[in-house]
Each structure stands twice: as C-alpha cells, then as structure tokens.
Coordinates of C-alpha atoms and ligand atoms in Angstrom, one line a residue:
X130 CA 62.1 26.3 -122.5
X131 CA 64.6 29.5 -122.6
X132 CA 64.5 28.9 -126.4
X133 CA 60.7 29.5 -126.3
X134 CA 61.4 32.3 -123.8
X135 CA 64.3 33.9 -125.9
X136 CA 61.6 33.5 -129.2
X137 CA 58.7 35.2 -127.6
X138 CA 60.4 38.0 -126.4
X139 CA 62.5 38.4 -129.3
X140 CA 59.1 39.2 -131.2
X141 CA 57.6 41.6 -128.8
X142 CA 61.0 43.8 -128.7
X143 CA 60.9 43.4 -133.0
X144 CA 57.2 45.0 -132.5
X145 CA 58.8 47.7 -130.0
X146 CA 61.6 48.3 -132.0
X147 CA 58.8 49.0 -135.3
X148 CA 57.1 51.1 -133.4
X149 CA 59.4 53.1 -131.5
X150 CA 61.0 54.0 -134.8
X151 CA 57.2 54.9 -136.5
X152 CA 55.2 57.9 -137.0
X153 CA 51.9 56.7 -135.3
X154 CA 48.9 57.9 -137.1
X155 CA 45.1 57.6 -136.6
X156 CA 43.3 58.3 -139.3
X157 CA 40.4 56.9 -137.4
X158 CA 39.6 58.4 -134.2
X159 CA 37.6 57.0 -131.3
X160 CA 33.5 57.7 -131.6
X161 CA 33.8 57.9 -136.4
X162 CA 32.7 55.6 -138.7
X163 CA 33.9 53.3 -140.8
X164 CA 34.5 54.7 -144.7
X165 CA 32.3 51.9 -146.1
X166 CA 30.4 50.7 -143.2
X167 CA 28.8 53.6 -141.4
X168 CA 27.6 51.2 -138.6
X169 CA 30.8 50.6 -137.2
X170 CA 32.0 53.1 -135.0
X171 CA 35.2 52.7 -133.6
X172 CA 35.4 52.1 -129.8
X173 CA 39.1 53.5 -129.6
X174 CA 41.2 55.5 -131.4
X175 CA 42.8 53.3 -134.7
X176 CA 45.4 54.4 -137.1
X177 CA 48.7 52.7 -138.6
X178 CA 52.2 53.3 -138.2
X179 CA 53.7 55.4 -141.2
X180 CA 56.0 53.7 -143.0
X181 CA 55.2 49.6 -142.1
X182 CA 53.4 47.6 -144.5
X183 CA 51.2 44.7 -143.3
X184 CA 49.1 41.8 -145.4
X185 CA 46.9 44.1 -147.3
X186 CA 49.4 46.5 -148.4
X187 CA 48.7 49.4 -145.7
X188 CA 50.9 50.0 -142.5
X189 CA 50.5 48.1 -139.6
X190 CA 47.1 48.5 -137.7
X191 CA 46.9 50.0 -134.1
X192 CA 44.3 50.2 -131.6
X193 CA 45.7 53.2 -129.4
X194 CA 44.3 52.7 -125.8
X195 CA 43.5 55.6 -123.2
X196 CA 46.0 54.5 -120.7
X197 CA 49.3 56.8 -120.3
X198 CA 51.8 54.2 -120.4
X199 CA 51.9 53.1 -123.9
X200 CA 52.4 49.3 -123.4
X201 CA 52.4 47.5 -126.3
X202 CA 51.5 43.9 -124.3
X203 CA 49.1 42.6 -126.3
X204 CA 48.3 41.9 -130.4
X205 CA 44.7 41.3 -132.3
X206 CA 45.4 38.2 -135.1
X207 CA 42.5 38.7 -137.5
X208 CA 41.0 36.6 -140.3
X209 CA 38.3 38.3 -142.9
X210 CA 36.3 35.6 -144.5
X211 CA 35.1 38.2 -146.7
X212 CA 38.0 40.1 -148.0
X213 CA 40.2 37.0 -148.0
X214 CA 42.8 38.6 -145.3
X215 CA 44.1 38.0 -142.6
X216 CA 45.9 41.5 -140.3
X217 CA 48.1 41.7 -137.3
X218 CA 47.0 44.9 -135.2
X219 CA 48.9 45.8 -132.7
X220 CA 47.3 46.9 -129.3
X221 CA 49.0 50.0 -127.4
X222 CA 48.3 51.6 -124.1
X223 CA 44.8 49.5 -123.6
X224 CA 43.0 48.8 -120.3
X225 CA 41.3 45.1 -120.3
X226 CA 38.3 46.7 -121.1
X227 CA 39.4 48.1 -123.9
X228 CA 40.6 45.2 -125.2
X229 CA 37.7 43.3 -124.8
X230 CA 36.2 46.0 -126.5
X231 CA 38.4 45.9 -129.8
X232 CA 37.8 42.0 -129.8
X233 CA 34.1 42.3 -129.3
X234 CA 34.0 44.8 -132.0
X235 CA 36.7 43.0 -134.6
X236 CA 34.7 39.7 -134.1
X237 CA 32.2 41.4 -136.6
X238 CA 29.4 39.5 -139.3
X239 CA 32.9 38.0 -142.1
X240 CA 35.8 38.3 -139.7
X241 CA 37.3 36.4 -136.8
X242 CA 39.6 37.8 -134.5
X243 CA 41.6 36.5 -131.2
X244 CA 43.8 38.0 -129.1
X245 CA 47.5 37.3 -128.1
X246 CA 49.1 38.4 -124.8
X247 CA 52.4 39.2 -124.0
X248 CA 52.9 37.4 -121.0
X249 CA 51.2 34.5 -121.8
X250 CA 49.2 34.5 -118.7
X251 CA 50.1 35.9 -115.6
X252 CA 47.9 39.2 -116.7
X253 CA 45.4 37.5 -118.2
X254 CA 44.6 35.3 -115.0
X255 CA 44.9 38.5 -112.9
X256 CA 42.6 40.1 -115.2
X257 CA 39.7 37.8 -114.0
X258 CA 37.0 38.6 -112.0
X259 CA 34.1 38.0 -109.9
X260 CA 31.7 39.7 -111.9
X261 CA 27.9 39.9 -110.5
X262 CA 26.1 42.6 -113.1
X263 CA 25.9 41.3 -117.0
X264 CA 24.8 42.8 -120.1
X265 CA 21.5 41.6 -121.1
X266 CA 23.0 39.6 -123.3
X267 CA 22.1 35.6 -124.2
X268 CA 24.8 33.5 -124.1
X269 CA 25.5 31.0 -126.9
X270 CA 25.2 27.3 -126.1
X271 CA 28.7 26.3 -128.2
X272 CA 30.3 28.9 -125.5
X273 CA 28.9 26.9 -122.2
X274 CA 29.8 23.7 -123.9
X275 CA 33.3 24.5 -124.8
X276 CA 33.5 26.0 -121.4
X277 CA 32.3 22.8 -119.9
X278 CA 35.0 21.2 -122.1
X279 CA 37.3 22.9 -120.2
X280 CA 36.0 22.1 -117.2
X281 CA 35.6 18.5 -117.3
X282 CA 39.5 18.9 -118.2
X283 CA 40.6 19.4 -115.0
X284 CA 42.3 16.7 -112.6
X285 CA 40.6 14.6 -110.6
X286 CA 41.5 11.5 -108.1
X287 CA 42.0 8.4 -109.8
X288 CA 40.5 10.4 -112.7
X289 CA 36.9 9.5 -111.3
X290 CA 35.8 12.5 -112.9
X291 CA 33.2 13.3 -110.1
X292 CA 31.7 17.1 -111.2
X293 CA 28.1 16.9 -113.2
X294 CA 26.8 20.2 -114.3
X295 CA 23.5 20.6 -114.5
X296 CA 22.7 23.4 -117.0
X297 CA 19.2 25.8 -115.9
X298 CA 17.5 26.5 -119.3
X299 CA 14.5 27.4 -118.6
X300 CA 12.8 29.7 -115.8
X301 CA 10.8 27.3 -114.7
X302 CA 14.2 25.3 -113.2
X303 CA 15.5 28.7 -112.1
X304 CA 12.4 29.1 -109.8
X305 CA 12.8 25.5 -108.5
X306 CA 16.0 26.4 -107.5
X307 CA 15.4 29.3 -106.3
X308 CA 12.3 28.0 -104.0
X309 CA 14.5 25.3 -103.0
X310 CA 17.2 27.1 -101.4
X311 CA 15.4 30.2 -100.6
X312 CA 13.4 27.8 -97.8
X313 CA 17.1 26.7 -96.1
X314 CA 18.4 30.1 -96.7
X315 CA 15.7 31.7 -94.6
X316 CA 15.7 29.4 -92.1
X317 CA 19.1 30.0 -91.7
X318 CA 19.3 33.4 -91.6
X319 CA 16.6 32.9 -88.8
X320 CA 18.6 31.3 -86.9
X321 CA 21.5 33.8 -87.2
X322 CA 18.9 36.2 -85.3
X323 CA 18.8 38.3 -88.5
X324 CA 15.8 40.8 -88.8
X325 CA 13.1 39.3 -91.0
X326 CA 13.3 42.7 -93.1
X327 CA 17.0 42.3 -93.8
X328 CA 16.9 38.5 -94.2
X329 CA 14.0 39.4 -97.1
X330 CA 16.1 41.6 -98.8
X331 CA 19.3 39.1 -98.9
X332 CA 16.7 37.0 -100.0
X333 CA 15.7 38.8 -103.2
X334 CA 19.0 40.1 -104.0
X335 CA 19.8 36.1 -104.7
X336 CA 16.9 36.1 -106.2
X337 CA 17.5 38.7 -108.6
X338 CA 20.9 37.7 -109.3
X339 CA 19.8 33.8 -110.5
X340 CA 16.9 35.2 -112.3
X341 CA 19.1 38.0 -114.6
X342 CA 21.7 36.0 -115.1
X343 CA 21.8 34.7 -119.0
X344 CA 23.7 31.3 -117.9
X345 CA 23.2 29.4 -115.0
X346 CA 25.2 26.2 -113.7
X347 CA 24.4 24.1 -111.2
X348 CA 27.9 22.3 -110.4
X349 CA 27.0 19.1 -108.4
X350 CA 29.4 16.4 -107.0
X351 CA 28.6 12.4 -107.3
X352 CA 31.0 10.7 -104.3
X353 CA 29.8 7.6 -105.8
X354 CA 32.7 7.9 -108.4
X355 CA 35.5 8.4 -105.2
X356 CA 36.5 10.2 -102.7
X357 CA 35.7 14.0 -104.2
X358 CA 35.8 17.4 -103.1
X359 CA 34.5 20.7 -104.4
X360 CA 38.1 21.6 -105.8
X361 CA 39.7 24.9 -106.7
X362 CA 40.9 23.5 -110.2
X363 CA 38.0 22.6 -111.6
X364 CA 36.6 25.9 -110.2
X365 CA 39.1 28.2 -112.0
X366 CA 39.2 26.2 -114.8
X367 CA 35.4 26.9 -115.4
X368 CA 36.4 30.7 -114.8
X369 CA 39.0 30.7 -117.1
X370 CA 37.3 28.8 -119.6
X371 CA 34.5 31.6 -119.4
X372 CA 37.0 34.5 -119.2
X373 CA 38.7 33.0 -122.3
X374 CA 35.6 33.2 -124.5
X375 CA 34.8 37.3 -122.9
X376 CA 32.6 35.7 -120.2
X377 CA 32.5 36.5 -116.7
X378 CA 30.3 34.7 -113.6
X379 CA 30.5 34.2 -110.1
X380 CA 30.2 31.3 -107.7
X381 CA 27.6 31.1 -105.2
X382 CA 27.8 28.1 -102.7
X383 CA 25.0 29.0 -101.5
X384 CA 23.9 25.2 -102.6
X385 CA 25.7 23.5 -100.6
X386 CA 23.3 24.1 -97.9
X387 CA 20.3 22.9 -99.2
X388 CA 21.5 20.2 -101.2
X389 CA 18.4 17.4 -100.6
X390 CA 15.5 19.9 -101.6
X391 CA 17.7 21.0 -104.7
X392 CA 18.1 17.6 -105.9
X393 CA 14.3 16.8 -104.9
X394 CA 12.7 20.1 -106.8
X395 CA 15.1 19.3 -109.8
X396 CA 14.6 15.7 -110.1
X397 CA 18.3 15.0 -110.0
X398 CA 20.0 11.5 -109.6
X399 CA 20.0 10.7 -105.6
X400 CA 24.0 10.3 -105.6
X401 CA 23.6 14.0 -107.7
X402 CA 25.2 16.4 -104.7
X403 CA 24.9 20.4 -105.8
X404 CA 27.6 22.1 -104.4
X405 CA 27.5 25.8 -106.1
X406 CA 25.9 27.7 -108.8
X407 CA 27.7 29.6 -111.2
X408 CA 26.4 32.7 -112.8
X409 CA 27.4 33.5 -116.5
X410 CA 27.2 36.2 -118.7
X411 CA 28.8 39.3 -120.9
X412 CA 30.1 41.7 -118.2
X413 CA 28.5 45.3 -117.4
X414 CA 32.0 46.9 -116.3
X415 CA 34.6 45.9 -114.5
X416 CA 35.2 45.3 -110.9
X417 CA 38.5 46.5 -109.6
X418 CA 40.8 43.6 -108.7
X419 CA 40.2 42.2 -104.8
X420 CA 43.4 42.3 -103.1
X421 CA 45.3 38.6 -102.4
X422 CA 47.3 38.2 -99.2
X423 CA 51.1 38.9 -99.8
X424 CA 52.8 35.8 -101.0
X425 CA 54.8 35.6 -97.7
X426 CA 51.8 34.7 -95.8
X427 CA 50.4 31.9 -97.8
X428 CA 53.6 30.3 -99.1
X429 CA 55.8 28.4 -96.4
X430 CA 58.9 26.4 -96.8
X431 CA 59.4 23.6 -95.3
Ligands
FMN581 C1 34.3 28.5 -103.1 C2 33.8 29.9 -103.4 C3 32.6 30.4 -103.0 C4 32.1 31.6 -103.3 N1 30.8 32.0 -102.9 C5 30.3 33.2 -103.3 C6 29.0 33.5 -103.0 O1 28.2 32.7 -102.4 N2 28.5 34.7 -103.4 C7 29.3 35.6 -104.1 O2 28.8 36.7 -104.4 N3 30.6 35.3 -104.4 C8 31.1 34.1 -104.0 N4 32.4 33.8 -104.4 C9 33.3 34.8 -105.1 C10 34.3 35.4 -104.1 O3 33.7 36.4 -103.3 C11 35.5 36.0 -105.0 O4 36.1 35.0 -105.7 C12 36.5 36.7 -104.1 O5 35.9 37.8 -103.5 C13 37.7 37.3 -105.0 O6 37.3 38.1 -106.0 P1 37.6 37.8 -107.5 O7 37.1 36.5 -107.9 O8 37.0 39.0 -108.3 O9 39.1 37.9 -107.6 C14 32.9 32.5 -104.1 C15 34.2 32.1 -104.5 C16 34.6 30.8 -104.2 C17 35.9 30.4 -104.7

C-alpha cells in the first residue's frame, strides 16, 4: 500500500517539479477559437509549458484555471481517434466546474478524454452534490445503465440483492407518479395544518422538479428477497456512479409515503415497495457544498 502511496505521489511531484521549472504559455486564451476548427472555443485559458515535449511533439498541454492557488491536482488523459494520439494535459488552478468543463469540451465528435485526480477520491466524493436544476439536456440510456451497474454493485445482506429500479421513460409514467403521490402528499400537508395556498405551491414545485428532470428513477425495495432497508450504500453508490459519468440528481423520499397508489398507478409487482425517486441530469451550476457535522460529533469510540 505505501509502495502505491510512494508511486502516486512520486508522479504528481515529477509533474510539479516540470512545471515549476517551465515557462507557462497560452497561446490560446479563454473565449478564441480553435486554428482549424472555428467551432471550438475554448472554455479556459490553454497553452503548454515552454520547453516539455509530449506525444505529438509540442510541449505539454495545460488547461490554466481561474482559481489563485495554482494547484496542479488533477490531469486530462486523452485519446484522438482521429489524429491517432493520445495527450496528457495537465490541469492547474481549476474549480470543479471548470473541470467538468474541460472534460465536457475534450470529449469532442473523434476524441475521448477522462480525468485523473490527485487524491484519488477524497475531493472527488466531496465534490458531489445534491443538485435540483439541470441543463435541458437528454441523458443517454448506456449512462443510466452503467450507473445502475454500479448500483446494483453495492452490498447487500446475504447478498439478496433487494433494490429494483424502475426507470420513468415516458411522461405518461411521470404523471402517474406524480398523481399518485401528489393525492398522499396533500393530504398530508393537510393534516400538518398547512395553508391550502402554500401546500399548492409545495405541490407544483415537486411537480415541476419530476417533470424537468431528463432521468427519473424510481428505487423500490422487494423484502421478499430478506430482510432490507433503504441503505446509504446503494444510495451513494447511485450518486457516485452519476457524478462519475458528469451527472448530478437528487433523492426525493417523498415515495415512501405513498407507496400502495405508486405501485397501483404504475402497475408494479405487489412485493415492488418504492422507497425514493431520484432525479438525474447535466447540472445548471453548482451548489456550494452543505456543511457536515464535525467528525467529533458523529464518530465515537468505544
Ligand atoms: C435519504 C435521503 C432523502 C432525501 N430526500 C430529499 C427530498 O425529499 N428532497 C430533496 O430536495 N432532497 C432530498 N435529499 C437530499 C439532501 O437534502 C442532501 O443530500 C443534503 O442536504 C446534503 O446535501 P448534498 O447532497 O449536496 O451534500 C435526501 C437525501 C437523502 C440521503
């Protein structure tokens, strides 16, 4: 394992080392075009450091972020189909938007790109969120499979594999869904003692949220396969598996409290129990990160 550890930073402090002793230049600044392809505008500022030479034979590519620290935590790996190439570009002083950004825009019509983080993880997992606003943007079927994949990956109690996903294609199960709960949710809120006006407009902002959302997933429960509960692995593992591929979603539980007329208005198996819905799609922005409690409070030894 300290081998591993030893390797991996060895690499990141070669990169620091090529860098710190490199002229950065950018010969393509944020906003221009591409010499050959005047479609491509670049998001962020690109250049090469003076003086390195990479696979094709120029110096090493960098995408130079907007932050003022100028990190260098994360690489681009890139393949061109086209140009038969494949490019290390090194990513410095970028926000997670902005890397998301350079991805989206190097994963282009003959090249594949993927990034590589630093540390691994820890920044990446932070860098998830709850994200309730998406671009209107379709999202591919091989994506919600392979993030299904994932899913279904996750531990389970005598591995009885209880989670079925019920995937909402069309708008005409979105509305049965949406009628279903909507009745319970109501009813609820009724009984809260909410105003009718205000319980209206929670009403249609749920509304609105499952009907914009590109992917919808209804995560149900069968107990029939053992004792099962809606667990936090599975639930980050869907997450992740979305934030891996540049999606983002949320988790609404509202199912869980109208479970029978979900199951009845979608025709699902009767040991079928829906236990949340999870929104998907290509993020518009970025929420800021939610605060967690300080270690000390959640953590005890015993
Ligand atoms: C079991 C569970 C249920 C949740 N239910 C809802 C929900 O009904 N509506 C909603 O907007 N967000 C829901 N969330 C999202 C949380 O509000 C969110 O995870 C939390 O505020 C932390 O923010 P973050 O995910 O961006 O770190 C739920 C999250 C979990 C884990």
């Amino acid at each position: 394992m300290m081998e591993r550890e030893n390797e991996v930073q060895g690499f990141w402090e070669a990169l620091e080392l090529l860098i710190s002793e490199s002229e950065l230049v950018i010969d393509r600044p944020r906003g221009s075009t591409h010499p050959h392809y005047p479609v491509l505008v670049y998001p962020l500022d690109y250049g090469y450091l003076k003086g390195t030479i990479s696979m094709d034979g120029g110096g090493i590519d960098v995408w130079s972020g907007t932050l003022t620290t100028r990190k260098l935590d994360t690489v681009l790996l890139t393949v061109d189909l086209f140009k038969h190439d494949a490019e290390i570009n090194l990513l410095i002083g970028c926000s997670d938007q902005e890397k998301r950004t350079v991805l989206d825009f190097s994963n282009n019509q003959s090249m594949r790109a993927t990034l590589i983080r630093r540390d691994g993880g820890l920044a990446w997992l932070q860098s998830r969120r709850s994200v309730r606003h998406f671009l209107p943007k379709p999202v591919p079927d091989d994506l919600l499979y392979q993030i299904l994949e994932t899913a279904a990956w996750a531990p389970s109690a005598h591995n009885s594999q209880p989670w079925r996903f019920v995937v909402l294609k069309s708008p005409g199960s979105r509305r049965k869904l949406i009628d279903a709960m909507g009745a319970e949710y109501r009813k609820d809120l009724r009984s809260d003692g909410l105003p009718d006006e205000e319980a209206e407009q929670r009403l249609n902002r749920s509304r609105e949220r499952i009907t914009s959302a590109p992917a919808a997933i209804l995560l149900c429960l069968d107990p029939s396969r053992g004792d099962s509960y809606p667990d936090p692995v599975r639930q980050n593992a869907e997450y992740l598996a979305a934030h891996a591929v540049g999606l983002a979603g949320f988790w609404m539980c509202a199912p869980l409290f109208s479970p029978s007329a979900i199951r009845h208005s979608l025709d699902l198996p009767g040991d079928w129990h829906p236990v949340a819905l999870i929104l998907l799609g290509y993020p518009d922005g970025w929420p800021e990160p939610r605060p967690r409690l300080p270690l000390n409070e959640v953590v005890r030894l015993v």
